[in-house]
GROMACS .gro file of C-alpha atoms in nm:
model
  318
    1MET     CA    1  -0.545  -3.829   0.676
    2ARG     CA    2  -0.740  -3.557   0.496
    3GLY     CA    3  -0.522  -3.276   0.359
    4ARG     CA    4  -0.216  -3.495   0.295
    5LEU     CA    5  -0.161  -3.678  -0.033
    6ASN     CA    6   0.074  -3.934   0.121
    7PRO     CA    7   0.077  -3.956   0.502
    8ALA     CA    8   0.416  -4.129   0.492
    9SER     CA    9   0.591  -3.841   0.315
   10PRO     CA   10   0.665  -3.481   0.418
   11ARG     CA   11   0.398  -3.233   0.317
   12VAL     CA   12   0.458  -2.933   0.095
   13VAL     CA   13   0.346  -2.638   0.308
   14LEU     CA   14   0.309  -2.289   0.162
   15ILE     CA   15   0.291  -2.004   0.416
   16VAL     CA   16   0.210  -1.652   0.302
   17GLY     CA   17   0.310  -1.390   0.559
   18ALA     CA   18   0.593  -1.606   0.694
   19GLY     CA   19   0.831  -1.322   0.777
   20SER     CA   20   0.703  -1.253   1.129
   21GLY     CA   21   0.434  -1.312   1.388
   22ILE     CA   22   0.190  -1.597   1.344
   23GLY     CA   23   0.322  -1.684   0.997
   24LEU     CA   24   0.675  -1.729   1.128
   25ALA     CA   25   0.552  -1.928   1.427
   26ALA     CA   26   0.356  -2.157   1.193
   27ALA     CA   27   0.660  -2.200   0.968
   28VAL     CA   28   0.877  -2.308   1.261
   29ALA     CA   29   0.604  -2.546   1.383
   30PHE     CA   30   0.581  -2.716   1.043
   31ALA     CA   31   0.961  -2.721   1.020
   32ALA     CA   32   0.974  -2.921   1.343
   33ARG     CA   33   0.764  -3.183   1.162
   34ALA     CA   34   1.020  -3.195   0.877
   35ASP     CA   35   0.766  -3.074   0.621
   36LYS     CA   36   0.887  -2.908   0.301
   37LEU     CA   37   0.833  -2.534   0.333
   38VAL     CA   38   0.766  -2.254   0.088
   39LEU     CA   39   0.781  -1.921   0.272
   40VAL     CA   40   0.642  -1.599   0.128
   41SER     CA   41   0.683  -1.243   0.257
   42ARG     CA   42   0.722  -0.893   0.116
   43SER     CA   43   1.067  -0.870   0.279
   44PRO     CA   44   1.365  -1.071   0.146
   45GLU     CA   45   1.555  -0.991   0.466
   46ALA     CA   46   1.277  -1.129   0.684
   47LEU     CA   47   1.264  -1.441   0.467
   48ASP     CA   48   1.636  -1.503   0.518
   49ALA     CA   49   1.584  -1.496   0.894
   50ALA     CA   50   1.272  -1.715   0.868
   51GLU     CA   51   1.456  -1.971   0.657
   52ALA     CA   52   1.737  -1.990   0.913
   53ALA     CA   53   1.488  -2.036   1.197
   54CYS     CA   54   1.308  -2.315   1.010
   55ARG     CA   55   1.630  -2.498   0.933
   56ARG     CA   56   1.729  -2.479   1.299
   57ALA     CA   57   1.387  -2.625   1.385
   58GLY     CA   58   1.446  -2.928   1.162
   59ALA     CA   59   1.336  -2.846   0.807
   60ASP     CA   60   1.558  -2.981   0.529
   61VAL     CA   61   1.374  -2.809   0.244
   62VAL     CA   62   1.293  -2.437   0.277
   63ASP     CA   63   1.218  -2.228  -0.032
   64THR     CA   64   1.157  -1.854  -0.007
   65GLN     CA   65   0.972  -1.617  -0.238
   66ALA     CA   66   0.963  -1.241  -0.189
   67GLU     CA   67   0.617  -1.140  -0.310
   68ASP     CA   68   0.336  -0.905  -0.207
   69ILE     CA   69   0.013  -1.104  -0.197
   70GLY     CA   70  -0.173  -0.780  -0.265
   71ASP     CA   71  -0.034  -0.791  -0.621
   72PRO     CA   72  -0.303  -0.961  -0.833
   73ALA     CA   73  -0.038  -1.160  -1.024
   74ALA     CA   74   0.172  -1.265  -0.724
   75ALA     CA   75  -0.033  -1.567  -0.616
   76GLY     CA   76  -0.010  -1.723  -0.961
   77ARG     CA   77   0.368  -1.683  -0.961
   78ILE     CA   78   0.396  -1.828  -0.610
   79VAL     CA   79   0.191  -2.137  -0.692
   80ALA     CA   80   0.359  -2.194  -1.030
   81ARG     CA   81   0.708  -2.185  -0.874
   82THR     CA   82   0.599  -2.418  -0.595
   83LEU     CA   83   0.456  -2.672  -0.839
   84ASP     CA   84   0.764  -2.650  -1.060
   85ARG     CA   85   0.984  -2.733  -0.761
   86HIS     CA   86   0.767  -2.980  -0.567
   87GLY     CA   87   0.492  -3.097  -0.803
   88ARG     CA   88   0.215  -3.054  -0.548
   89LEU     CA   89   0.071  -2.848  -0.262
   90ASP     CA   90  -0.058  -3.008   0.056
   91VAL     CA   91  -0.116  -2.720   0.300
   92VAL     CA   92  -0.153  -2.348   0.231
   93VAL     CA   93  -0.158  -2.102   0.522
   94HIS     CA   94  -0.248  -1.737   0.466
   95THR     CA   95  -0.145  -1.511   0.755
   96ALA     CA   96  -0.049  -1.187   0.579
   97ALA     CA   97  -0.220  -0.880   0.723
   98VAL     CA   98  -0.164  -0.512   0.794
   99MET     CA   99  -0.331  -0.304   1.064
  100GLY     CA  100  -0.433   0.057   1.111
  101TYR     CA  101  -0.539   0.255   1.420
  102GLY     CA  102  -0.755   0.562   1.373
  103GLY     CA  103  -1.115   0.661   1.320
  104VAL     CA  104  -1.279   0.619   0.983
  105GLU     CA  105  -1.255   0.997   0.941
  106GLU     CA  106  -0.889   1.001   1.053
  107LEU     CA  107  -0.724   0.728   0.847
  108PRO     CA  108  -0.600   0.839   0.505
  109PRO     CA  109  -0.808   0.665   0.235
  110ASP     CA  110  -0.502   0.491   0.087
  111VAL     CA  111  -0.416   0.341   0.428
  112PHE     CA  112  -0.774   0.224   0.492
  113THR     CA  113  -0.794   0.069   0.145
  114ALA     CA  114  -0.457  -0.105   0.175
  115VAL     CA  115  -0.551  -0.264   0.509
  116VAL     CA  116  -0.872  -0.402   0.356
  117ASP     CA  117  -0.709  -0.509   0.030
  118THR     CA  118  -0.433  -0.710   0.200
  119ALA     CA  119  -0.682  -0.930   0.384
  120VAL     CA  120  -0.968  -0.951   0.135
  121HIS     CA  121  -0.803  -0.936  -0.205
  122GLY     CA  122  -0.493  -1.114  -0.081
  123THR     CA  123  -0.710  -1.406   0.030
  124LEU     CA  124  -0.905  -1.395  -0.296
  125TYR     CA  125  -0.595  -1.401  -0.517
  126LEU     CA  126  -0.434  -1.682  -0.319
  127ALA     CA  127  -0.750  -1.895  -0.308
  128ARG     CA  128  -0.809  -1.859  -0.682
  129ALA     CA  129  -0.453  -1.978  -0.750
  130VAL     CA  130  -0.449  -2.257  -0.493
  131LEU     CA  131  -0.792  -2.419  -0.497
  132PRO     CA  132  -0.778  -2.545  -0.858
  133VAL     CA  133  -0.456  -2.726  -0.766
  134LEU     CA  134  -0.611  -2.883  -0.456
  135ARG     CA  135  -0.919  -2.987  -0.657
  136ALA     CA  136  -0.701  -3.154  -0.919
  137GLN     CA  137  -0.512  -3.340  -0.645
  138HIS     CA  138  -0.837  -3.432  -0.465
  139ALA     CA  139  -0.653  -3.337  -0.147
  140GLY     CA  140  -0.519  -3.036   0.036
  141THR     CA  141  -0.599  -2.779   0.303
  142PHE     CA  142  -0.627  -2.402   0.277
  143ILE     CA  143  -0.605  -2.228   0.617
  144GLY     CA  144  -0.694  -1.861   0.648
  145VAL     CA  145  -0.592  -1.675   0.963
  146ASN     CA  146  -0.874  -1.434   1.045
  147SER     CA  147  -0.929  -1.252   1.377
  148LEU     CA  148  -1.163  -1.187   1.667
  149LEU     CA  149  -1.223  -0.859   1.483
  150GLY     CA  150  -1.378  -1.062   1.205
  151SER     CA  151  -1.676  -1.104   1.439
  152VAL     CA  152  -1.690  -0.774   1.633
  153THR     CA  153  -1.614  -0.408   1.570
  154VAL     CA  154  -1.400  -0.171   1.775
  155PRO     CA  155  -1.383   0.209   1.738
  156ARG     CA  156  -1.061   0.342   1.584
  157MET     CA  157  -0.990  -0.005   1.443
  158GLY     CA  158  -1.249   0.011   1.169
  159ALA     CA  159  -1.014  -0.058   0.879
  160TYR     CA  160  -0.889  -0.380   1.035
  161ALA     CA  161  -1.241  -0.489   1.132
  162VAL     CA  162  -1.366  -0.427   0.779
  163SER     CA  163  -1.071  -0.624   0.641
  164LYS     CA  164  -1.137  -0.919   0.870
  165TRP     CA  165  -1.516  -0.919   0.830
  166GLY     CA  166  -1.465  -0.926   0.454
  167GLN     CA  167  -1.201  -1.196   0.475
  168ARG     CA  168  -1.418  -1.408   0.701
  169ALA     CA  169  -1.712  -1.381   0.461
  170LEU     CA  170  -1.487  -1.487   0.175
  171LEU     CA  171  -1.346  -1.784   0.366
  172ARG     CA  172  -1.693  -1.900   0.477
  173THR     CA  173  -1.809  -1.877   0.115
  174LEU     CA  174  -1.512  -2.085   0.006
  175GLN     CA  175  -1.601  -2.345   0.268
  176GLN     CA  176  -1.946  -2.371   0.113
  177GLU     CA  177  -1.819  -2.374  -0.243
  178THR     CA  178  -1.570  -2.656  -0.181
  179ARG     CA  179  -1.830  -2.894  -0.038
  180ASP     CA  180  -1.827  -3.064  -0.380
  181ALA     CA  181  -1.454  -3.136  -0.352
  182PRO     CA  182  -1.388  -3.435  -0.124
  183GLY     CA  183  -1.047  -3.411   0.037
  184VAL     CA  184  -1.023  -3.034  -0.009
  185SER     CA  185  -1.070  -2.830   0.309
  186VAL     CA  186  -1.092  -2.458   0.379
  187CYS     CA  187  -1.028  -2.377   0.745
  188ILE     CA  188  -1.056  -2.054   0.945
  189VAL     CA  189  -0.852  -1.963   1.253
  190SER     CA  190  -0.968  -1.662   1.456
  191PRO     CA  191  -0.709  -1.545   1.711
  192GLY     CA  192  -0.771  -1.284   1.975
  193SER     CA  193  -0.484  -1.077   2.114
  194ILE     CA  194  -0.151  -1.230   2.012
  195ASN     CA  195   0.199  -1.108   2.098
  196THR     CA  196   0.326  -1.026   1.748
  197PRO     CA  197   0.485  -0.715   1.593
  198ILE     CA  198   0.167  -0.616   1.405
  199TYR     CA  199   0.047  -0.378   1.680
  200TYR     CA  200   0.372  -0.183   1.672
  201GLN     CA  201   0.408  -0.187   1.294
  202ALA     CA  202   0.052  -0.068   1.236
  203ALA     CA  203  -0.050   0.257   1.075
  204ASN     CA  204  -0.146   0.484   1.362
  205TYR     CA  205  -0.330   0.817   1.355
  206THR     CA  206  -0.450   0.823   1.716
  207GLY     CA  207  -0.152   1.013   1.858
  208ARG     CA  208  -0.077   0.732   2.103
  209ALA     CA  209   0.122   0.411   2.062
  210ALA     CA  210  -0.083   0.090   2.068
  211ARG     CA  211  -0.035  -0.250   2.228
  212PRO     CA  212  -0.220  -0.582   2.227
  213PRO     CA  213  -0.500  -0.592   2.488
  214TRP     CA  214  -0.492  -0.842   2.771
  215PRO     CA  215  -0.509  -1.144   2.774
  216VAL     CA  216  -0.220  -1.173   2.530
  217LEU     CA  217  -0.125  -1.515   2.394
  218ALA     CA  218   0.197  -1.629   2.228
  219PRO     CA  219   0.194  -1.678   1.849
  220GLU     CA  220   0.300  -2.038   1.910
  221ARG     CA  221  -0.053  -2.098   2.045
  222VAL     CA  222  -0.201  -2.005   1.708
  223ALA     CA  223   0.065  -2.207   1.525
  224ALA     CA  224  -0.036  -2.515   1.725
  225VAL     CA  225  -0.397  -2.472   1.612
  226ILE     CA  226  -0.283  -2.429   1.251
  227THR     CA  227  -0.078  -2.749   1.255
  228ARG     CA  228  -0.367  -2.940   1.412
  229LEU     CA  229  -0.600  -2.818   1.137
  230ALA     CA  230  -0.347  -2.928   0.877
  231ASP     CA  231  -0.366  -3.277   1.030
  232ARG     CA  232  -0.741  -3.281   1.095
  233PRO     CA  233  -0.922  -3.005   0.906
  234ARG     CA  234  -1.246  -2.856   1.039
  235ARG     CA  235  -1.426  -2.741   0.729
  236HIS     CA  236  -1.742  -2.576   0.856
  237VAL     CA  237  -1.642  -2.369   1.159
  238SER     CA  238  -1.403  -2.094   1.260
  239VAL     CA  239  -1.162  -2.211   1.530
  240PRO     CA  240  -1.109  -1.943   1.799
  241VAL     CA  241  -0.778  -1.886   1.976
  242GLY     CA  242  -0.818  -1.682   2.293
  243PRO     CA  243  -1.009  -1.739   2.617
  244GLY     CA  244  -1.209  -1.417   2.597
  245ASN     CA  245  -1.326  -1.447   2.237
  246PRO     CA  246  -1.662  -1.619   2.296
  247LEU     CA  247  -1.758  -1.374   2.573
  248ILE     CA  248  -1.668  -1.070   2.364
  249ILE     CA  249  -1.861  -1.199   2.062
  250ALA     CA  250  -2.162  -1.281   2.279
  251GLY     CA  251  -2.161  -0.929   2.425
  252PHE     CA  252  -2.136  -0.774   2.079
  253ARG     CA  253  -2.431  -0.977   1.949
  254LEU     CA  254  -2.659  -1.001   2.252
  255LEU     CA  255  -2.592  -0.677   2.442
  256PRO     CA  256  -2.506  -0.423   2.173
  257LEU     CA  257  -2.595  -0.112   2.377
  258LEU     CA  258  -2.377  -0.221   2.669
  259TYR     CA  259  -2.098  -0.332   2.436
  260ASP     CA  260  -2.097   0.003   2.254
  261ARG     CA  261  -2.089   0.192   2.584
  262LEU     CA  262  -1.791  -0.003   2.714
  263VAL     CA  263  -1.577  -0.071   2.408
  264GLY     CA  264  -1.450   0.285   2.360
  265PRO     CA  265  -1.326   0.338   2.718
  266LEU     CA  266  -1.177  -0.012   2.721
  267LEU     CA  267  -0.988   0.061   2.400
  268ARG     CA  268  -0.838   0.374   2.552
  269LEU     CA  269  -0.746   0.186   2.868
  270ALA     CA  270  -0.623  -0.148   2.730
  271VAL     CA  271  -0.493  -0.068   2.380
  272LEU     CA  272  -0.376   0.293   2.357
  273THR     CA  273  -0.074   0.366   2.576
  274ARG     CA  274   0.050   0.696   2.719
  275VAL     CA  275   0.341   0.701   2.475
  276ARG     CA  276   0.293   0.982   2.222
  277LEU     CA  277   0.331   0.879   1.860
  278PRO     CA  278   0.328   1.098   1.549
  279PRO     CA  279   0.101   0.995   1.260
  280THR     CA  280   0.255   0.707   1.066
  281PRO     CA  281   0.142   0.472   0.786
  282GLY     CA  282   0.341   0.197   0.958
  283THR     CA  283   0.413  -0.098   0.735
  284VAL     CA  284   0.089  -0.074   0.540
  285HIS     CA  285   0.253   0.013   0.206
  286ARG     CA  286   0.596  -0.143   0.246
  287PRO     CA  287   0.772  -0.364   0.501
  288ALA     CA  288   1.018  -0.270   0.773
  289PRO     CA  289   1.241  -0.581   0.781
  290GLU     CA  290   1.440  -0.460   1.081
  291HIS     CA  291   1.125  -0.497   1.295
  292GLU     CA  292   1.013  -0.838   1.165
  293ARG     CA  293   1.022  -1.110   1.430
  294MET     CA  294   0.798  -1.375   1.581
  295HIS     CA  295   0.711  -1.192   1.903
  296GLY     CA  296   0.615  -0.835   1.973
  297HIS     CA  297   0.743  -0.634   2.270
  298TRP     CA  298   0.435  -0.679   2.489
  299PRO     CA  299   0.334  -0.580   2.754
  300GLU     CA  300   0.406  -0.219   2.658
  301PRO     CA  301   0.632  -0.035   2.413
  302THR     CA  302   0.879   0.206   2.565
  303GLY     CA  303   0.924   0.554   2.427
  304GLU     CA  304   1.231   0.443   2.230
  305GLN     CA  305   1.053   0.136   2.091
  306ALA     CA  306   0.761   0.354   1.987
  307LYS     CA  307   1.000   0.582   1.799
  308THR     CA  308   1.157   0.294   1.611
  309THR     CA  309   0.819   0.166   1.494
  310ALA     CA  310   0.707   0.506   1.366
  311VAL     CA  311   0.871   0.443   1.031
  312ASP     CA  312   0.742   0.542   0.691
  313ALA     CA  313   0.676   0.181   0.603
  314PRO     CA  314   0.378  -0.066   0.654
  315VAL     CA  315   0.266  -0.408   0.812
  316ALA     CA  316   0.355  -0.761   0.690
  317SER     CA  317   0.200  -1.041   0.892
  318SER     CA  318  -0.034  -1.073   1.183
   0.00000   0.00000   0.00000
């Protein structure tokens, strides 16, 4: 089976952004298969909880590394430690992301830049550390979790769209550049609206708390796609997760005037709540471990929940 050095043995699975959301859901899904896990997050506290969840799900081997993938040297340290312990890498999943709400003129430049850097440079650093290992093994799968917003734009979510468009371009380029490496696969997963904490941990300069727009899917749905790609990689496409994704992308590409007329009012109706929220950088610059979990509090944050997420700390995983 492509992506696995020895189908009879547990895989070594590295997950970056494993402290919450999709990354945590993927970690638990691989744990249920008894794979050997290496979990990475900015938050040691979140990693402790993730390790416990994975062991309950059936994993015997769970290593944790507290690193920020935005650090240019972090990916090299992560991969070196993993190889020292396990001698190989079979599957690498990159889910780390941070989000910001606010117009291009509203978001502080450091927040905008950090949102973009986490997705684009984080993917770059990890790929440059991982792909030489997979090439040397002649086997392995790199899975990047992108987004519907890697294919469309939405007002007041420009930083996240820029981050995901750039990440998608990088991942597609890596798919092309690994065509000469049989057994090595680069896969892209593009979720729509997923019930994770990222919406409530996001930087927000709109004055109103945000929520995931309907239809909202569970992070386990994305994790199921990730585990399937680890078993049977799809190297030349982006795999969508969300029933409305194709329709939204078609409208963006084929009916741009209509899309632009509707997207702003729909954002105000479906994403921005009536709960007032002071300006906050969220978890963009540093994590808030007390809010890390697999699921968000969809369908709508209460006033008290909105207050607890307005912390001077930024986003960890999507």
